[in-house]
Amino acid sequence: MSRLTHIAESGEAHMVDVSDKAETEREARAEGRVVMAAETLDLILRGDAKKGDVIGTARIAGIMAAKRTSDLIPLCHPLMLSKVTVDIEADLALPGLHVTATAKLKGQTGVEMEALTAVSVACLTIYDMAKAVDRGMRIENIRVLAKSGGRSGDWHAD
Amino acid sequence: MSRLTHIAESGEAHMVDVSDKAETEREARAEGRVVMAAETLDLILRGDAKKGDVIGTARIAGIMAAKRTSDLIPLCHPLMLSKVTVDIEADLALPGLHVTATAKLKGQTGVEMEALTAVSVACLTIYDMAKAVDRGMRIENIRVLAKSGGRSGDWHAD
Amino acid sequence: MSRLTHIAESGEAHMVDVSDKAETEREARAEGRVVMAAETLDLILRGDAKKGDVIGTARIAGIMAAKRTSDLIPLCHPLMLSKVTVDIEADLALPGLHVTATAKLKGQTGVEMEALTAVSVACLTIYDMAKAVDRGMRIENIRVLAKSGGRSGDWHAD
Amino acid sequence: MSRLTHIAESGEAHMVDVSDKAETEREARAEGRVVMAAETLDLILRGDAKKGDVIGTARIAGIMAAKRTSDLIPLCHPLMLSKVTVDIEADLALPGLHVTATAKLKGQTGVEMEALTAVSVACLTIYDMAKAVDRGMRIENIRVLAKSGGRSGDWHAD
Amino acid sequence: MSRLTHIAESGEAHMVDVSDKAETEREARAEGRVVMAAETLDLILRGDAKKGDVIGTARIAGIMAAKRTSDLIPLCHPLMLSKVTVDIEADLALPGLHVTATAKLKGQTGVEMEALTAVSVACLTIYDMAKAVDRGMRIENIRVLAKSGGRSGDWHAD
Amino acid sequence: MSRLTHIAESGEAHMVDVSDKAETEREARAEGRVVMAAETLDLILRGDAKKGDVIGTARIAGIMAAKRTSDLIPLCHPLMLSKVTVDIEADLALPGLHVTATAKLKGQTGVEMEALTAVSVACLTIYDMAKAVDRGMRIENIRVLAKSGGRSGDWHAD
């Protein structure tokens, strides 16, 4: 990890200039999971959570949050996502729900933050909808799985 | 974990009615952490990250996000936070940053989601500001530490 | 319909002062419908629309929009909804979908606009998700069905 | 109406991928109307409504709402409108106000939803500003009048 | 000016706790002005600005911005305004437009920031709508004129 | 100052059509200042303000506000900023803080409003964080310093 070349001398926060970057097709995939009691997962899968359909609601919340990433993360550039998907699957062994999100655009900056924000807000929505029966849930292992496009090329998590 | 008493028969998502709940002073504390390479943590602590002051920016992002919780989480009630704090500390052993948030209000619903949202967005902001040097960072262990106030009384994580 | 007593002399738009109004429990119910081709309704009910689950998504969109009413309608007061529900039912005779929304709070202003906004955005979401197969859909008959609470007392549409 | 080719197998809501669509100039025009008592229309046209200038305020509200369409409608793509207009005309025979909106951009997705959202929020604003004297108003016949640009070509309502 | 009693030891930004403050009726009035060329003011007053009715649009923008103050100013508490007014008057001697805003609520924190935000955004809107003919406009003298309510009592600018 | 060529005949507010404008690299720089008591400036520079780090927080608030310009200013086009910076410097002679902001994009409209909005919200944030000790602060001289790009070419304030 070499020293960064574009550091502002004063260390002040700023939105970095991306106007010289190429417009390329970029895609990112991120994941995360909500670990919960087996009874909680069962309740969600049976559709019996107090606030209603957990998985469908969390999916919508994640997609909408991806579109608001630059509103939430101070130095993210606003950008025009061409696609967002959020998938949520039960993992009985965890036990819990596993969330994956994909974001895509043709533009000058990567979309990792959009995919990560979709995952985070989907996980928070799951927590919200099931917290009446299980306050001890934990959101775990939110990370980027893969990214493609841009100067730095493709990247995959180990 | 007994069966829920207020389940909508159809399982449709809805904002639960809180109008009969007492207005009490409520507080919640949540935590989370960003696990990173030792060099990344060192860079952040030296104030050399590409986008500027990571910890100060993440703290502001977390506080602002707490205020937007009901905009992000579909079935959260809008509420009038009386206090939000976000604390971020380095953990050299992790290595990474540990984030804690506290939210408080006098009202009819708890503020766990506000504290959790503050933690999540602070962690996402840390990721954003350091991702140029470390794509492999992970956000871990977001959970509620304690809540007080409301019918269900006080609760602490084990 | 008598002359209004609180008209600003100049006719300039302003948010009216509600600080002297009593805090009472207020509730409003509104409805609307999306008229479409029979094949479109069939497609939606079979769960085959291009963008996915139409009814579940429209319900969430309506609930979230209710919370943003004062952001959208210039002179609406911000308020703290204690409950929002959105119900969507198929009407094979129309043919189309019938949307009903209920909003509730304890406060100084009525919640008709919140119920109407929920209905409107739920209808727009239905249009969005089915427009690939039916551009000729129409949103019809958005209106308040009933309101209760406040100085003007209860009111029902004929 | 043939079967859709791009349906997600699971029927889950998602933002469809538009990255392969051509960037063309796209325009859409939508309309709607608010039906009210003759006295209410008269009051609005005389500039005597309680909250001030109804037509001017509704026009601004509609324009601002068009820019927030992707924030409100879960699966709409964010896009960069190059033009929005909202026109509001009195219809003494209705009696009521007739609202028309036009949206335009050069991009990969159509702008029907932006035009429809502008019309809907302009109508809601009219309702809000006149509801003190006329709770029985109805919002009617919101629909797309015409669209141009994109693969599907031009389209006009009958 | 004595030393502050509630300073966070570390100097970190945080939303101060207002939960112990009394709920009182609070009001604040703020002002500002846009200084411009005499021809620009004349154009605005004649209603000939390129983007349309400058004064009416700026008034609405100011009112809407007051409601979003806590979204914009990081450490402002969310609050429920009971009234907002924005007045804009021509000052031929300046030459320019003079903007005054009043905000009011019953709550635990003052509303100076809401009044100041309304003034600022109304001034920015004036600039936006007239900038095609006059880039040299300046926004001047934004300040609080008076506040009432709360522990610190009434205050007036000299 | 000649008569405007694109005035809507009716004088109604509308978002002007920019679809025929060339996509060029555009940049704008704006400034403003907060005038305060010498003791207030001293308090800020010592890091002793009640709400925490004033300058760092105001910088972030300004950057985030620039991204929300089209949400706040009714007739501004949404656009995709490629860079935003906010600089804040103490001026002991004023006494007060001097704020400068730069915005940049490749697009069809200028970015003066984004730079001015960043300056305004940074100034408001400074006021908010120091108002507990100095209600008499004033925001002064917000103006565009320079713009480049677009049909009208480069422009500098005198």
PDB file of C-alpha atoms in Angstrom, chain B:
ATOM      1  CA  MET B   1     -41.078 -16.236  22.165  1.00  0.00           C
ATOM      2  CA  SER B   2     -44.877 -16.302  22.136  1.00  0.00           C
ATOM      3  CA  ARG B   3     -47.068 -15.708  19.150  1.00  0.00           C
ATOM      4  CA  LEU B   4     -47.490 -12.060  18.204  1.00  0.00           C
ATOM      5  CA  THR B   5     -50.786 -10.481  19.200  1.00  0.00           C
ATOM      6  CA  HIS B   6     -51.018  -7.669  16.650  1.00  0.00           C
ATOM      7  CA  ILE B   7     -50.272  -9.465  13.402  1.00  0.00           C
ATOM      8  CA  ALA B   8     -52.209  -8.193  10.422  1.00  0.00           C
ATOM      9  CA  GLU B   9     -54.205 -11.156   9.260  1.00  0.00           C
ATOM     10  CA  SER B  10     -53.063 -10.822   5.693  1.00  0.00           C
ATOM     11  CA  GLY B  11     -49.366 -10.406   6.515  1.00  0.00           C
ATOM     12  CA  GLU B  12     -49.238  -7.109   4.667  1.00  0.00           C
ATOM     13  CA  ALA B  13     -46.604  -4.568   5.656  1.00  0.00           C
ATOM     14  CA  HIS B  14     -47.961  -1.619   7.664  1.00  0.00           C
ATOM     15  CA  MET B  15     -46.822   1.003  10.173  1.00  0.00           C
ATOM     16  CA  VAL B  16     -48.093  -0.232  13.534  1.00  0.00           C
ATOM     17  CA  ASP B  17     -50.347   2.099  15.515  1.00  0.00           C
ATOM     18  CA  VAL B  18     -48.445   3.697  18.401  1.00  0.00           C
ATOM     19  CA  SER B  19     -51.090   6.231  19.377  1.00  0.00           C
ATOM     20  CA  ASP B  20     -51.977   4.377  22.585  1.00  0.00           C
ATOM     21  CA  LYS B  21     -48.385   4.052  23.765  1.00  0.00           C
ATOM     22  CA  ALA B  22     -47.249   6.282  26.615  1.00  0.00           C
ATOM     23  CA  GLU B  23     -44.911   9.202  25.932  1.00  0.00           C
ATOM     24  CA  THR B  24     -41.846   8.283  27.940  1.00  0.00           C
ATOM     25  CA  GLU B  25     -38.176   9.178  27.788  1.00  0.00           C
ATOM     26  CA  ARG B  26     -36.475   6.596  25.614  1.00  0.00           C
ATOM     27  CA  GLU B  27     -32.819   6.010  24.857  1.00  0.00           C
ATOM     28  CA  ALA B  28     -30.922   3.439  22.830  1.00  0.00           C
ATOM     29  CA  ARG B  29     -27.247   2.692  22.302  1.00  0.00           C
ATOM     30  CA  ALA B  30     -25.882   0.704  19.357  1.00  0.00           C
ATOM     31  CA  GLU B  31     -22.451  -0.308  18.116  1.00  0.00           C
ATOM     32  CA  GLY B  32     -20.615  -1.631  15.083  1.00  0.00           C
ATOM     33  CA  ARG B  33     -17.079  -1.762  13.707  1.00  0.00           C
ATOM     34  CA  VAL B  34     -15.108  -1.554  10.501  1.00  0.00           C
ATOM     35  CA  VAL B  35     -12.367  -4.152  10.245  1.00  0.00           C
ATOM     36  CA  MET B  36      -9.467  -3.121   7.989  1.00  0.00           C
ATOM     37  CA  ALA B  37      -5.779  -3.647   7.248  1.00  0.00           C
ATOM     38  CA  ALA B  38      -3.393  -2.260   9.856  1.00  0.00           C
ATOM     39  CA  GLU B  39      -1.915   0.086   7.223  1.00  0.00           C
ATOM     40  CA  THR B  40      -5.394   1.484   6.480  1.00  0.00           C
ATOM     41  CA  LEU B  41      -6.055   2.233  10.129  1.00  0.00           C
ATOM     42  CA  ASP B  42      -2.653   3.852  10.381  1.00  0.00           C
ATOM     43  CA  LEU B  43      -3.406   6.019   7.329  1.00  0.00           C
ATOM     44  CA  ILE B  44      -6.727   7.124   8.841  1.00  0.00           C
ATOM     45  CA  LEU B  45      -5.204   7.927  12.210  1.00  0.00           C
ATOM     46  CA  ARG B  46      -2.431   9.940  10.530  1.00  0.00           C
ATOM     47  CA  GLY B  47      -5.120  11.922   8.665  1.00  0.00           C
ATOM     48  CA  ASP B  48      -3.768  10.855   5.273  1.00  0.00           C
ATOM     49  CA  ALA B  49      -6.842   9.292   3.670  1.00  0.00           C
ATOM     50  CA  LYS B  50      -7.533  10.450   0.129  1.00  0.00           C
ATOM     51  CA  LYS B  51     -10.891  12.076   0.906  1.00  0.00           C
ATOM     52  CA  GLY B  52      -9.766  13.807   4.121  1.00  0.00           C
ATOM     53  CA  ASP B  53     -10.641  13.514   7.820  1.00  0.00           C
ATOM     54  CA  VAL B  54     -12.319  10.110   8.062  1.00  0.00           C
ATOM     55  CA  ILE B  55     -13.429  10.044  11.692  1.00  0.00           C
ATOM     56  CA  GLY B  56     -14.905  13.556  11.852  1.00  0.00           C
ATOM     57  CA  THR B  57     -16.760  13.073   8.573  1.00  0.00           C
ATOM     58  CA  ALA B  58     -18.159   9.680   9.587  1.00  0.00           C
ATOM     59  CA  ARG B  59     -19.396  11.113  12.885  1.00  0.00           C
ATOM     60  CA  ILE B  60     -21.360  13.871  11.106  1.00  0.00           C
ATOM     61  CA  ALA B  61     -22.727  11.400   8.550  1.00  0.00           C
ATOM     62  CA  GLY B  62     -23.958   9.135  11.322  1.00  0.00           C
ATOM     63  CA  ILE B  63     -25.711  11.959  13.181  1.00  0.00           C
ATOM     64  CA  MET B  64     -27.400  13.212  10.021  1.00  0.00           C
ATOM     65  CA  ALA B  65     -28.490   9.690   9.077  1.00  0.00           C
ATOM     66  CA  ALA B  66     -30.129   9.165  12.478  1.00  0.00           C
ATOM     67  CA  LYS B  67     -32.431  12.073  11.651  1.00  0.00           C
ATOM     68  CA  ARG B  68     -33.416  10.422   8.367  1.00  0.00           C
ATOM     69  CA  THR B  69     -34.173   6.965   9.728  1.00  0.00           C
ATOM     70  CA  SER B  70     -37.912   7.110   9.005  1.00  0.00           C
ATOM     71  CA  ASP B  71     -37.100   8.161   5.428  1.00  0.00           C
ATOM     72  CA  LEU B  72     -34.974   5.054   4.921  1.00  0.00           C
ATOM     73  CA  ILE B  73     -36.688   2.307   6.905  1.00  0.00           C
ATOM     74  CA  PRO B  74     -40.178   1.837   5.437  1.00  0.00           C
ATOM     75  CA  LEU B  75     -42.175   1.166   8.592  1.00  0.00           C
ATOM     76  CA  CYS B  76     -40.313   3.387  11.087  1.00  0.00           C
ATOM     77  CA  HIS B  77     -42.344   6.204  12.606  1.00  0.00           C
ATOM     78  CA  PRO B  78     -41.098   9.754  12.114  1.00  0.00           C
ATOM     79  CA  LEU B  79     -39.874  11.081  15.451  1.00  0.00           C
ATOM     80  CA  MET B  80     -38.228  14.045  17.067  1.00  0.00           C
ATOM     81  CA  LEU B  81     -34.843  13.041  18.427  1.00  0.00           C
ATOM     82  CA  SER B  82     -33.732  15.147  21.369  1.00  0.00           C
ATOM     83  CA  LYS B  83     -30.110  13.956  21.238  1.00  0.00           C
ATOM     84  CA  VAL B  84     -27.761  11.973  18.994  1.00  0.00           C
ATOM     85  CA  THR B  85     -24.098  11.224  19.589  1.00  0.00           C
ATOM     86  CA  VAL B  86     -21.678   9.134  17.552  1.00  0.00           C
ATOM     87  CA  ASP B  87     -18.313   8.068  18.961  1.00  0.00           C
ATOM     88  CA  ILE B  88     -15.572   6.471  16.883  1.00  0.00           C
ATOM     89  CA  GLU B  89     -12.480   4.903  18.414  1.00  0.00           C
ATOM     90  CA  ALA B  90      -9.492   3.135  16.975  1.00  0.00           C
ATOM     91  CA  ASP B  91      -8.931  -0.497  17.973  1.00  0.00           C
ATOM     92  CA  LEU B  92      -5.365  -1.403  17.046  1.00  0.00           C
ATOM     93  CA  ALA B  93      -5.916  -5.081  17.883  1.00  0.00           C
ATOM     94  CA  LEU B  94      -8.879  -5.463  15.526  1.00  0.00           C
ATOM     95  CA  PRO B  95      -7.431  -3.628  13.577  1.00  0.00           C
ATOM     96  CA  GLY B  96     -10.157  -1.135  12.760  1.00  0.00           C
ATOM     97  CA  LEU B  97     -12.554   1.491  14.033  1.00  0.00           C
ATOM     98  CA  HIS B  98     -15.255   0.934  16.629  1.00  0.00           C
ATOM     99  CA  VAL B  99     -18.437   3.033  16.289  1.00  0.00           C
ATOM    100  CA  THR B 100     -20.988   3.668  19.057  1.00  0.00           C
ATOM    101  CA  ALA B 101     -24.151   5.772  18.735  1.00  0.00           C
ATOM    102  CA  THR B 102     -26.733   6.961  21.240  1.00  0.00           C
ATOM    103  CA  ALA B 103     -30.184   8.311  20.390  1.00  0.00           C
ATOM    104  CA  LYS B 104     -32.724   9.790  22.789  1.00  0.00           C
ATOM    105  CA  LEU B 105     -36.238  11.220  22.680  1.00  0.00           C
ATOM    106  CA  LYS B 106     -39.410  11.656  24.674  1.00  0.00           C
ATOM    107  CA  GLY B 107     -42.013   9.884  22.614  1.00  0.00           C
ATOM    108  CA  GLN B 108     -44.149   6.878  21.846  1.00  0.00           C
ATOM    109  CA  THR B 109     -41.665   4.627  20.074  1.00  0.00           C
ATOM    110  CA  GLY B 110     -38.195   3.376  20.797  1.00  0.00           C
ATOM    111  CA  VAL B 111     -35.072   4.776  19.133  1.00  0.00           C
ATOM    112  CA  GLU B 112     -33.086   1.595  18.455  1.00  0.00           C
ATOM    113  CA  MET B 113     -33.439   2.073  14.702  1.00  0.00           C
ATOM    114  CA  GLU B 114     -32.079   5.618  14.917  1.00  0.00           C
ATOM    115  CA  ALA B 115     -29.019   4.441  16.853  1.00  0.00           C
ATOM    116  CA  LEU B 116     -28.475   1.502  14.464  1.00  0.00           C
ATOM    117  CA  THR B 117     -28.862   3.742  11.403  1.00  0.00           C
ATOM    118  CA  ALA B 118     -26.319   6.215  12.799  1.00  0.00           C
ATOM    119  CA  VAL B 119     -23.833   3.370  13.326  1.00  0.00           C
ATOM    120  CA  SER B 120     -24.447   1.864   9.866  1.00  0.00           C
ATOM    121  CA  VAL B 121     -24.003   5.115   7.959  1.00  0.00           C
ATOM    122  CA  ALA B 122     -20.931   6.083   9.995  1.00  0.00           C
ATOM    123  CA  CYS B 123     -19.404   2.687   9.075  1.00  0.00           C
ATOM    124  CA  LEU B 124     -20.339   3.116   5.395  1.00  0.00           C
ATOM    125  CA  THR B 125     -18.706   6.561   5.412  1.00  0.00           C
ATOM    126  CA  ILE B 126     -15.505   5.104   6.850  1.00  0.00           C
ATOM    127  CA  TYR B 127     -15.536   2.489   4.095  1.00  0.00           C
ATOM    128  CA  ASP B 128     -16.095   5.150   1.447  1.00  0.00           C
ATOM    129  CA  MET B 129     -13.251   7.338   2.616  1.00  0.00           C
ATOM    130  CA  ALA B 130     -10.698   4.554   2.873  1.00  0.00           C
ATOM    131  CA  LYS B 131     -11.752   2.273   0.034  1.00  0.00           C
ATOM    132  CA  ALA B 132      -9.175   3.709  -2.362  1.00  0.00           C
ATOM    133  CA  VAL B 133      -6.499   1.874  -0.386  1.00  0.00           C
ATOM    134  CA  ASP B 134      -8.394  -1.082   1.079  1.00  0.00           C
ATOM    135  CA  ARG B 135     -11.317  -2.693  -0.721  1.00  0.00           C
ATOM    136  CA  GLY B 136     -11.349  -5.665   1.622  1.00  0.00           C
ATOM    137  CA  MET B 137     -12.705  -3.804   4.670  1.00  0.00           C
ATOM    138  CA  ARG B 138     -15.715  -5.385   6.408  1.00  0.00           C
ATOM    139  CA  ILE B 139     -18.471  -3.869   8.548  1.00  0.00           C
ATOM    140  CA  GLU B 140     -19.074  -6.169  11.497  1.00  0.00           C
ATOM    141  CA  ASN B 141     -21.280  -6.735  14.477  1.00  0.00           C
ATOM    142  CA  ILE B 142     -23.857  -3.949  14.213  1.00  0.00           C
ATOM    143  CA  ARG B 143     -26.221  -4.445  17.131  1.00  0.00           C
ATOM    144  CA  VAL B 144     -28.186  -2.737  19.896  1.00  0.00           C
ATOM    145  CA  LEU B 145     -26.252  -2.545  23.166  1.00  0.00           C
ATOM    146  CA  ALA B 146     -28.977  -1.190  25.425  1.00  0.00           C
ATOM    147  CA  LYS B 147     -32.361   0.460  25.409  1.00  0.00           C
ATOM    148  CA  SER B 148     -34.391   2.120  28.128  1.00  0.00           C
ATOM    149  CA  GLY B 149     -37.900   3.532  28.435  1.00  0.00           C
ATOM    150  CA  GLY B 150     -41.195   2.282  27.008  1.00  0.00           C
ATOM    151  CA  ARG B 151     -43.503  -0.536  28.055  1.00  0.00           C
ATOM    152  CA  SER B 152     -40.931  -3.258  27.557  1.00  0.00           C
ATOM    153  CA  GLY B 153     -38.597  -1.556  30.036  1.00  0.00           C
ATOM    154  CA  ASP B 154     -34.809  -1.639  30.033  1.00  0.00           C
ATOM    155  CA  TRP B 155     -32.816  -4.130  28.007  1.00  0.00           C
ATOM    156  CA  HIS B 156     -29.095  -4.812  27.689  1.00  0.00           C
ATOM    157  CA  ALA B 157     -27.231  -7.073  25.290  1.00  0.00           C
ATOM    158  CA  ASP B 158     -25.470  -9.925  27.056  1.00  0.00           C
TER     159      ASP B 158
END
